[in-house]
Amino acid sequence: MTGGGTIVNRDQFLSRVSSAVMASDAPPPPIVAERLPDLDPVDHLAMFRLRAQTVDAVVHGPVTRHGVPRAIIGIAAGHECETFASWDDLPVSGIPTALTVAGLTRVGHVVPSDGRKAHQMEYAGLDLGVTGSVAGLAESGSVVLTHGPGKARMVSLSPEVHVVLLEVANIDRTLAFWAARHPEMTRQTANLVIVTGPSRTGDIELELNLGVHGPRHVHVILIR
Amino acid sequence: MSVQPVTFLSRAERILGTDEAAAVDRGMRLMTAMREAAVDEFPIAKELRDRTRAIRLHALAHLDRLIAKFADQVAEAGGRVHFAGDADEANRIVAEILEDTGSELVVKAKSMVSEEIELNAHLEASGVEVVETDLGEFIIQLAGDTPSHIIAPVLHMTKESIGALFAEKLGVEETADPVRLNQIARDHLREIFLRADAGISGVNLAVAESGSIVVVTNEGNGRLTTTAPRVHIALMGMERIVSRWEDAAVVLEVLARSATGQRLSVYTNVITGPRRPGDPDGPDELHVVILDNGRSDILAGDTAEILACIRCGACLNVCPVFRTVGGHAYGTVYSGPMGSIVTPGLQGMEPWWELPYASTLCGACEEVCPVGIQIPSMLLKLRERAASEGRLPGWLEKGMSRYARTAEDAGRWARAKRWASALSAPLSSRGWIRRAPGPARGWTQHRDLPRPAKESFGDWWRDNREP
């Protein structure tokens, strides 16, 4: 029953799947309509704010670009952060410098090909991570992060506190609507992550618990 | 999945009335309530579910083409694709990758496929240290247990028992506080993540056009597993594929709402190839292992639609049988209504022919399924297949032949009715018979029988309707 020779190469594997597709007498599948159904418009900013709070993220602003460093320093002080990591590629310049001047120590985010583990151990006690985002999703209160040069994955994953900058104009309705407008997005980056609030689990008696493996706190700073 | 000689009924009997059964029931009520709150809230929720069905069925109808396209795109993005016809082959492929890359410490994010092929046992036998990182799976691994629910693997355990387990295995102070338990696991696992040589994950969805894989988690372990170690190995069932990223996005929304009542899971992680030149971090190598292991047999048969399943677990949560006995009674990785079709499909009717009978055919599963899979009618097809292969539960075989003998003779039928009516009063309590003698004994061994009405339908008809 669990058919199969011992070594299945690509051609063998695919020809078995082809035969199965051919043998199937399933009716032809329904057609996937060209466009998503229409939706009544909502105030994306108001909805994003509400829904992000529902998933235990904290929303700040909207602030001007000038106001961003001060907002981050305030958050860092509130959580008593001592160390931070930051993307180089942020929509506002001068943030790492401002944090350093405020007394925080920066942990580098470029992982060398050799010495990967030694470098990563520095992340173990990381307090704060600062990243940008390419989009916000109003319906779920999510932010979309794409990674690449100057934009490390671990910065939004390793620290206790994740601060993410989001431009108000980039808030869309839901993941499906945003993806339909950006079909090329997954090809452009090796890693895209949609973050919806802080890390959580309900594994123990379905009781909600924040900060399992990822950040315990997520702060979204909206930029006007 | 190893063959478990113990039958569904005896496993179920062992669980009924225990703490495990109570925990499952409590959990299922909570999960169903969370789901109900979220599932219809979005204005076009129904349209998105219909679209998900179309996307999934379209993918199955073109599965060969989509797998080929996906494999080409993974390679284009710098990843390696491995094709595994069965569990042995998949295990061997993973072991070889780990050996070739000198990997000794491996972290794992939750993957049903890895449970299906029993990867951990295989790797441990070859001297690799494998650490489960999903909190639930980590607890399961410490306890030497198996998961009881595809979304909430330790649903059957209490916080007290988990606290005792941590105290014993990790040498920490015993506590039943979930916040403390969570912190203990986080601290213990964090260092392992950063030291690990390789990470093994499952795949919730794969995108053919871009060669992307999507790994969804709430805890963040799925991201750490696929980011920190130098090598990432992703295991996927060959049916986990959709055509385009836009399609995946629709399915992911529906999956989150239906699985846990969330609008989206915390981390929806989309991976397209390994770390690229200039990327500051991420794995240097990406290997995708695509597994058949009986799936092409299902695809060719009359239960092919079950492959459209997006593994949200909603059908488990509403199933009265699952709610009563829990996932362990099924004796296999894929439990509940969905599992009762998948397991015999992947592994054959022997020894799983009983599972399609672990259902009342009430239809709650089909009603709740976001992909609209016709679960009860497929369970019936599998019962038919079992019967045609000469396998019938004893109570049914004996009961049916006695019923036939009684029903074909008017005198015998009338006598049986009188007997049933007279006997049922002393046997029943609050309208239900829990233990019946004679021909109904087999039935009441594992279920209650409603007490027959005082007056038979025939008598009522004669008195009220016959001119």
PDB file of C-alpha atoms in Angstrom, chain A residues 1-10 13-14 16-26 29-39 51 54-55 109-113 116-117 120-124 137 139-140 142 145 147-160 173-216 218, chain B residues 27 30-31 41-44 47-48 51 54-55 57-58 60-61 63-64 67-68 71-73 83-86 89 92 133-136 139 151-155 157-160 162 178-179 181-183 186 189-191 193-197 209-210 212 218-221 223-224 226-230 238 245-246 249-250 252-253 257 262-276 278-284 290-292 296-297 299-300 345-348:
ATOM      1  CA  MET A   1       0.000   0.000   0.000  1.00  0.00           C
ATOM      2  CA  THR A   2       2.632   2.532   0.945  1.00  0.00           C
ATOM      3  CA  GLY A   3       3.986   2.000  -2.514  1.00  0.00           C
ATOM      4  CA  GLY A   4       7.509   2.803  -3.387  1.00  0.00           C
ATOM      5  CA  GLY A   5      10.810   1.420  -4.392  1.00  0.00           C
ATOM      6  CA  THR A   6      13.750   2.158  -2.214  1.00  0.00           C
ATOM      7  CA  ILE A   7      15.296   5.047  -4.091  1.00  0.00           C
ATOM      8  CA  VAL A   8      12.882   7.455  -5.642  1.00  0.00           C
ATOM      9  CA  ASN A   9      14.378  10.131  -7.798  1.00  0.00           C
ATOM     10  CA  ARG A  10      12.568  13.150  -9.076  1.00  0.00           C
ATOM     11  CA  PHE A  13       8.385  10.486  -7.858  1.00  0.00           C
ATOM     12  CA  LEU A  14       6.682  12.843 -10.285  1.00  0.00           C
ATOM     13  CA  ARG A  16       3.792   8.401  -9.715  1.00  0.00           C
ATOM     14  CA  VAL A  17       2.045  11.663  -8.852  1.00  0.00           C
ATOM     15  CA  SER A  18       1.088  12.158 -12.516  1.00  0.00           C
ATOM     16  CA  SER A  19      -0.440   8.683 -12.703  1.00  0.00           C
ATOM     17  CA  ALA A  20      -2.403   9.403  -9.528  1.00  0.00           C
ATOM     18  CA  VAL A  21      -3.680  12.732 -10.888  1.00  0.00           C
ATOM     19  CA  MET A  22      -4.689  10.921 -14.081  1.00  0.00           C
ATOM     20  CA  ALA A  23      -6.355   8.032 -12.240  1.00  0.00           C
ATOM     21  CA  SER A  24      -8.397  10.355 -10.041  1.00  0.00           C
ATOM     22  CA  ASP A  25     -12.032  10.669 -11.043  1.00  0.00           C
ATOM     23  CA  ALA A  26     -12.496  13.831  -8.953  1.00  0.00           C
ATOM     24  CA  PRO A  29     -11.925  21.872  -9.311  1.00  0.00           C
ATOM     25  CA  PRO A  30     -13.824  25.141  -8.847  1.00  0.00           C
ATOM     26  CA  ILE A  31     -12.179  28.096 -10.561  1.00  0.00           C
ATOM     27  CA  VAL A  32     -10.185  30.486  -8.379  1.00  0.00           C
ATOM     28  CA  ALA A  33     -11.691  33.874  -9.244  1.00  0.00           C
ATOM     29  CA  GLU A  34      -9.320  36.455 -10.707  1.00  0.00           C
ATOM     30  CA  ARG A  35      -9.892  39.001  -7.921  1.00  0.00           C
ATOM     31  CA  LEU A  36     -10.690  38.877  -4.223  1.00  0.00           C
ATOM     32  CA  PRO A  37     -14.260  39.885  -3.336  1.00  0.00           C
ATOM     33  CA  ASP A  38     -14.913  43.571  -2.655  1.00  0.00           C
ATOM     34  CA  LEU A  39     -14.903  44.814   0.928  1.00  0.00           C
ATOM     35  CA  ARG A  51      -6.369  45.008  16.491  1.00  0.00           C
ATOM     36  CA  THR A  54      -5.967  43.022  20.882  1.00  0.00           C
ATOM     37  CA  VAL A  55      -2.886  40.856  20.248  1.00  0.00           C
ATOM     38  CA  HIS A 109      23.768  41.769  13.716  1.00  0.00           C
ATOM     39  CA  VAL A 110      25.894  40.447  10.886  1.00  0.00           C
ATOM     40  CA  VAL A 111      26.523  36.747  11.441  1.00  0.00           C
ATOM     41  CA  PRO A 112      29.917  35.745  10.041  1.00  0.00           C
ATOM     42  CA  SER A 113      30.069  32.503   8.049  1.00  0.00           C
ATOM     43  CA  ARG A 116      28.380  31.742  13.699  1.00  0.00           C
ATOM     44  CA  LYS A 117      27.676  30.149  17.072  1.00  0.00           C
ATOM     45  CA  GLN A 120      24.923  34.172  18.137  1.00  0.00           C
ATOM     46  CA  MET A 121      25.589  33.599  21.809  1.00  0.00           C
ATOM     47  CA  GLU A 122      25.768  37.401  22.125  1.00  0.00           C
ATOM     48  CA  TYR A 123      22.075  37.409  21.298  1.00  0.00           C
ATOM     49  CA  ALA A 124      21.254  35.320  24.339  1.00  0.00           C
ATOM     50  CA  LEU A 137      -2.221  44.699   8.189  1.00  0.00           C
ATOM     51  CA  GLU A 139      -7.517  43.459  10.215  1.00  0.00           C
ATOM     52  CA  SER A 140      -5.026  41.368  12.203  1.00  0.00           C
ATOM     53  CA  SER A 142       0.229  42.643  12.020  1.00  0.00           C
ATOM     54  CA  LEU A 145       9.038  42.428   7.659  1.00  0.00           C
ATOM     55  CA  HIS A 147      14.868  40.666   5.366  1.00  0.00           C
ATOM     56  CA  GLY A 148      18.003  41.268   3.313  1.00  0.00           C
ATOM     57  CA  PRO A 149      21.138  43.409   3.338  1.00  0.00           C
ATOM     58  CA  GLY A 150      21.052  45.657   6.412  1.00  0.00           C
ATOM     59  CA  LYS A 151      17.970  43.864   7.700  1.00  0.00           C
ATOM     60  CA  ALA A 152      18.784  40.867   9.922  1.00  0.00           C
ATOM     61  CA  ARG A 153      16.160  38.306  10.934  1.00  0.00           C
ATOM     62  CA  MET A 154      17.351  37.852  14.500  1.00  0.00           C
ATOM     63  CA  VAL A 155      16.753  41.513  15.405  1.00  0.00           C
ATOM     64  CA  SER A 156      12.986  40.974  15.560  1.00  0.00           C
ATOM     65  CA  LEU A 157      13.293  37.506  17.064  1.00  0.00           C
ATOM     66  CA  SER A 158      15.946  37.350  19.738  1.00  0.00           C
ATOM     67  CA  PRO A 159      15.364  40.350  22.071  1.00  0.00           C
ATOM     68  CA  GLU A 160      12.883  40.720  24.914  1.00  0.00           C
ATOM     69  CA  ARG A 173      -6.475  45.600   5.024  1.00  0.00           C
ATOM     70  CA  THR A 174      -5.469  41.941   5.398  1.00  0.00           C
ATOM     71  CA  LEU A 175      -2.668  39.585   4.378  1.00  0.00           C
ATOM     72  CA  ALA A 176      -4.658  38.297   1.391  1.00  0.00           C
ATOM     73  CA  PHE A 177      -5.298  41.799   0.018  1.00  0.00           C
ATOM     74  CA  TRP A 178      -1.718  42.898   0.583  1.00  0.00           C
ATOM     75  CA  ALA A 179      -0.311  39.761  -1.062  1.00  0.00           C
ATOM     76  CA  ALA A 180      -2.585  40.233  -4.069  1.00  0.00           C
ATOM     77  CA  ARG A 181      -1.092  43.703  -4.526  1.00  0.00           C
ATOM     78  CA  HIS A 182       2.463  42.409  -4.070  1.00  0.00           C
ATOM     79  CA  PRO A 183       2.627  39.019  -5.805  1.00  0.00           C
ATOM     80  CA  GLU A 184       6.380  39.385  -6.399  1.00  0.00           C
ATOM     81  CA  MET A 185       7.258  39.920  -2.739  1.00  0.00           C
ATOM     82  CA  THR A 186       8.280  36.367  -1.797  1.00  0.00           C
ATOM     83  CA  ARG A 187      10.736  36.133  -4.661  1.00  0.00           C
ATOM     84  CA  GLN A 188      12.488  39.351  -3.679  1.00  0.00           C
ATOM     85  CA  THR A 189      13.643  38.186  -0.254  1.00  0.00           C
ATOM     86  CA  ALA A 190      14.891  34.945   1.239  1.00  0.00           C
ATOM     87  CA  ASN A 191      12.767  35.608   4.290  1.00  0.00           C
ATOM     88  CA  LEU A 192       9.538  37.499   4.822  1.00  0.00           C
ATOM     89  CA  VAL A 193       7.843  37.389   8.208  1.00  0.00           C
ATOM     90  CA  ILE A 194       4.431  38.595   9.250  1.00  0.00           C
ATOM     91  CA  VAL A 195       4.481  39.398  12.976  1.00  0.00           C
ATOM     92  CA  THR A 196       1.181  39.558  14.860  1.00  0.00           C
ATOM     93  CA  GLY A 197       1.902  40.652  18.421  1.00  0.00           C
ATOM     94  CA  PRO A 198       4.408  39.175  20.874  1.00  0.00           C
ATOM     95  CA  SER A 199       5.364  35.495  20.937  1.00  0.00           C
ATOM     96  CA  ARG A 200       2.699  33.442  22.695  1.00  0.00           C
ATOM     97  CA  THR A 201       1.691  29.915  23.637  1.00  0.00           C
ATOM     98  CA  GLY A 202      -1.403  28.243  24.971  1.00  0.00           C
ATOM     99  CA  ASP A 203       0.177  24.821  25.207  1.00  0.00           C
ATOM    100  CA  ILE A 204      -0.143  24.414  28.987  1.00  0.00           C
ATOM    101  CA  GLU A 205      -3.845  23.956  29.729  1.00  0.00           C
ATOM    102  CA  LEU A 206      -4.604  26.440  26.934  1.00  0.00           C
ATOM    103  CA  GLU A 207      -3.587  29.279  29.243  1.00  0.00           C
ATOM    104  CA  LEU A 208      -2.187  32.267  27.351  1.00  0.00           C
ATOM    105  CA  ASN A 209       1.479  33.007  27.988  1.00  0.00           C
ATOM    106  CA  LEU A 210       3.593  35.691  26.275  1.00  0.00           C
ATOM    107  CA  GLY A 211       7.260  35.587  25.276  1.00  0.00           C
ATOM    108  CA  VAL A 212       7.928  31.901  24.784  1.00  0.00           C
ATOM    109  CA  HIS A 213      10.771  31.997  22.284  1.00  0.00           C
ATOM    110  CA  GLY A 214      10.332  35.363  20.605  1.00  0.00           C
ATOM    111  CA  PRO A 215       9.966  38.864  22.130  1.00  0.00           C
ATOM    112  CA  ARG A 216       7.693  39.313  25.126  1.00  0.00           C
ATOM    113  CA  VAL A 218       6.166  44.339  20.673  1.00  0.00           C
TER     114      VAL A 218
ATOM    115  CA  GLY B  27      -9.701  21.900  26.048  1.00  0.00           C
ATOM    116  CA  LEU B  30     -12.369  26.211  24.933  1.00  0.00           C
ATOM    117  CA  MET B  31     -10.902  25.790  21.460  1.00  0.00           C
ATOM    118  CA  GLU B  41     -16.224  37.857  12.172  1.00  0.00           C
ATOM    119  CA  PHE B  42     -14.551  38.962   8.946  1.00  0.00           C
ATOM    120  CA  PRO B  43     -17.094  40.323   6.433  1.00  0.00           C
ATOM    121  CA  ILE B  44     -15.996  38.015   3.598  1.00  0.00           C
ATOM    122  CA  GLU B  47     -15.937  33.874   0.446  1.00  0.00           C
ATOM    123  CA  LEU B  48     -12.393  33.302   1.682  1.00  0.00           C
ATOM    124  CA  ARG B  51     -11.706  30.469  -2.253  1.00  0.00           C
ATOM    125  CA  ALA B  54     -10.972  26.222  -4.822  1.00  0.00           C
ATOM    126  CA  ILE B  55      -7.251  26.920  -4.308  1.00  0.00           C
ATOM    127  CA  LEU B  57      -8.654  21.484  -5.068  1.00  0.00           C
ATOM    128  CA  HIS B  58      -7.004  23.275  -7.973  1.00  0.00           C
ATOM    129  CA  LEU B  60      -4.538  18.709  -6.168  1.00  0.00           C
ATOM    130  CA  ALA B  61      -5.780  18.574  -9.748  1.00  0.00           C
ATOM    131  CA  LEU B  63      -0.221  18.444  -8.220  1.00  0.00           C
ATOM    132  CA  ASP B  64       2.408  16.888 -10.495  1.00  0.00           C
ATOM    133  CA  ILE B  67       5.541  19.951  -7.431  1.00  0.00           C
ATOM    134  CA  ALA B  68       7.819  20.102 -10.475  1.00  0.00           C
ATOM    135  CA  ALA B  71      11.241  22.027  -7.031  1.00  0.00           C
ATOM    136  CA  ASP B  72      12.670  24.095  -9.903  1.00  0.00           C
ATOM    137  CA  GLN B  73      12.041  27.327  -8.021  1.00  0.00           C
ATOM    138  CA  PHE B  83      12.203  13.389  -3.147  1.00  0.00           C
ATOM    139  CA  ALA B  84      11.247  10.666  -0.677  1.00  0.00           C
ATOM    140  CA  GLY B  85       8.890   7.888  -1.757  1.00  0.00           C
ATOM    141  CA  ASP B  86       8.358   6.550   1.739  1.00  0.00           C
ATOM    142  CA  GLU B  89      13.737   7.037   2.425  1.00  0.00           C
ATOM    143  CA  ARG B  92      17.697   8.213   5.322  1.00  0.00           C
ATOM    144  CA  THR B 133      11.343  23.283  20.585  1.00  0.00           C
ATOM    145  CA  ASP B 134       7.592  23.834  20.435  1.00  0.00           C
ATOM    146  CA  LEU B 135       6.691  24.088  24.119  1.00  0.00           C
ATOM    147  CA  GLY B 136       4.119  21.312  23.848  1.00  0.00           C
ATOM    148  CA  ILE B 139       7.105  18.537  27.107  1.00  0.00           C
ATOM    149  CA  ILE B 151      -2.511  21.946  17.284  1.00  0.00           C
ATOM    150  CA  ALA B 152      -2.257  21.490  21.064  1.00  0.00           C
ATOM    151  CA  PRO B 153      -0.022  18.450  21.600  1.00  0.00           C
ATOM    152  CA  VAL B 154      -0.137  18.341  25.430  1.00  0.00           C
ATOM    153  CA  LEU B 155      -3.817  18.981  25.772  1.00  0.00           C
ATOM    154  CA  MET B 157      -1.590  16.925  30.497  1.00  0.00           C
ATOM    155  CA  THR B 158      -2.221  19.132  33.522  1.00  0.00           C
ATOM    156  CA  LYS B 159       0.112  21.928  34.657  1.00  0.00           C
ATOM    157  CA  GLU B 160       0.817  19.945  37.825  1.00  0.00           C
ATOM    158  CA  ILE B 162       4.157  19.204  33.622  1.00  0.00           C
ATOM    159  CA  PRO B 178       2.345  28.213  33.646  1.00  0.00           C
ATOM    160  CA  VAL B 179       4.331  31.488  33.550  1.00  0.00           C
ATOM    161  CA  LEU B 181       7.001  26.682  33.379  1.00  0.00           C
ATOM    162  CA  ASN B 182       7.168  28.789  30.236  1.00  0.00           C
ATOM    163  CA  GLN B 183      10.234  30.663  31.499  1.00  0.00           C
ATOM    164  CA  ARG B 186      12.538  29.342  27.292  1.00  0.00           C
ATOM    165  CA  LEU B 189      15.926  26.016  24.938  1.00  0.00           C
ATOM    166  CA  ARG B 190      17.426  29.420  24.110  1.00  0.00           C
ATOM    167  CA  GLU B 191      21.005  28.294  24.510  1.00  0.00           C
ATOM    168  CA  PHE B 193      18.894  27.139  19.661  1.00  0.00           C
ATOM    169  CA  LEU B 194      21.978  29.286  19.381  1.00  0.00           C
ATOM    170  CA  ARG B 195      24.350  26.289  19.549  1.00  0.00           C
ATOM    171  CA  ALA B 196      22.430  23.987  17.205  1.00  0.00           C
ATOM    172  CA  ASP B 197      24.044  22.796  13.977  1.00  0.00           C
ATOM    173  CA  GLU B 209       5.611  29.797  -8.387  1.00  0.00           C
ATOM    174  CA  SER B 210       8.272  31.178  -6.070  1.00  0.00           C
ATOM    175  CA  SER B 212       8.735  29.441  -1.012  1.00  0.00           C
ATOM    176  CA  ASN B 218       2.945  31.321  17.647  1.00  0.00           C
ATOM    177  CA  GLU B 219       5.926  30.832  19.912  1.00  0.00           C
ATOM    178  CA  GLY B 220       8.707  31.852  17.553  1.00  0.00           C
ATOM    179  CA  ASN B 221      10.432  28.479  17.684  1.00  0.00           C
ATOM    180  CA  ARG B 223      11.596  31.176  13.220  1.00  0.00           C
ATOM    181  CA  LEU B 224      14.532  30.336  15.497  1.00  0.00           C
ATOM    182  CA  THR B 226      14.894  28.153  10.515  1.00  0.00           C
ATOM    183  CA  THR B 227      17.172  31.130  11.243  1.00  0.00           C
ATOM    184  CA  ALA B 228      19.852  30.370  13.822  1.00  0.00           C
ATOM    185  CA  PRO B 229      21.389  27.022  12.711  1.00  0.00           C
ATOM    186  CA  ARG B 230      23.639  26.842   9.648  1.00  0.00           C
ATOM    187  CA  MET B 238       3.728  16.508  -1.149  1.00  0.00           C
ATOM    188  CA  TRP B 245       1.812  33.501  -3.038  1.00  0.00           C
ATOM    189  CA  GLU B 246      -1.553  35.282  -3.316  1.00  0.00           C
ATOM    190  CA  ALA B 249      -2.039  34.303   1.768  1.00  0.00           C
ATOM    191  CA  VAL B 250      -5.749  33.442   1.558  1.00  0.00           C
ATOM    192  CA  LEU B 252      -3.049  31.294   5.791  1.00  0.00           C
ATOM    193  CA  GLU B 253      -5.787  33.673   6.924  1.00  0.00           C
ATOM    194  CA  ARG B 257      -8.908  31.647  12.155  1.00  0.00           C
ATOM    195  CA  GLN B 262      -6.565  34.040  15.695  1.00  0.00           C
ATOM    196  CA  ARG B 263      -6.795  36.559  12.869  1.00  0.00           C
ATOM    197  CA  LEU B 264      -3.261  35.518  11.950  1.00  0.00           C
ATOM    198  CA  SER B 265      -0.784  33.351  13.808  1.00  0.00           C
ATOM    199  CA  VAL B 266       1.955  35.325  15.579  1.00  0.00           C
ATOM    200  CA  TYR B 267       4.700  34.383  13.115  1.00  0.00           C
ATOM    201  CA  THR B 268       3.929  33.602   9.507  1.00  0.00           C
ATOM    202  CA  ASN B 269       7.404  32.834   8.213  1.00  0.00           C
ATOM    203  CA  VAL B 270       7.937  32.715   4.435  1.00  0.00           C
ATOM    204  CA  ILE B 271      11.274  31.239   3.354  1.00  0.00           C
ATOM    205  CA  THR B 272      12.556  31.372  -0.216  1.00  0.00           C
ATOM    206  CA  GLY B 273      15.927  29.650  -0.464  1.00  0.00           C
ATOM    207  CA  PRO B 274      18.868  29.935   1.973  1.00  0.00           C
ATOM    208  CA  ARG B 275      20.620  33.153   3.071  1.00  0.00           C
ATOM    209  CA  ARG B 276      21.497  35.255   0.016  1.00  0.00           C
ATOM    210  CA  GLY B 278      24.645  40.294   1.534  1.00  0.00           C
ATOM    211  CA  ASP B 279      22.041  38.872   3.948  1.00  0.00           C
ATOM    212  CA  PRO B 280      23.289  39.460   7.509  1.00  0.00           C
ATOM    213  CA  ASP B 281      21.900  36.149   8.837  1.00  0.00           C
ATOM    214  CA  GLY B 282      19.869  33.042   8.052  1.00  0.00           C
ATOM    215  CA  PRO B 283      20.892  29.461   7.227  1.00  0.00           C
ATOM    216  CA  ASP B 284      23.646  28.832   4.683  1.00  0.00           C
ATOM    217  CA  ILE B 290       9.137  16.199  -0.268  1.00  0.00           C
ATOM    218  CA  LEU B 291       7.357  13.083   0.978  1.00  0.00           C
ATOM    219  CA  ASP B 292       4.872  10.788  -0.773  1.00  0.00           C
ATOM    220  CA  SER B 296      -0.243   9.259  -4.275  1.00  0.00           C
ATOM    221  CA  ASP B 297      -2.364   6.219  -3.372  1.00  0.00           C
ATOM    222  CA  LEU B 299      -4.766  10.914  -4.632  1.00  0.00           C
ATOM    223  CA  ALA B 300      -5.622   8.134  -7.070  1.00  0.00           C
ATOM    224  CA  GLY B 345      -5.285   6.099   3.286  1.00  0.00           C
ATOM    225  CA  LEU B 346      -1.562   6.410   3.942  1.00  0.00           C
ATOM    226  CA  GLN B 347      -1.057   3.030   5.560  1.00  0.00           C
ATOM    227  CA  GLY B 348      -3.777   0.780   4.245  1.00  0.00           C
TER     228      GLY B 348
END
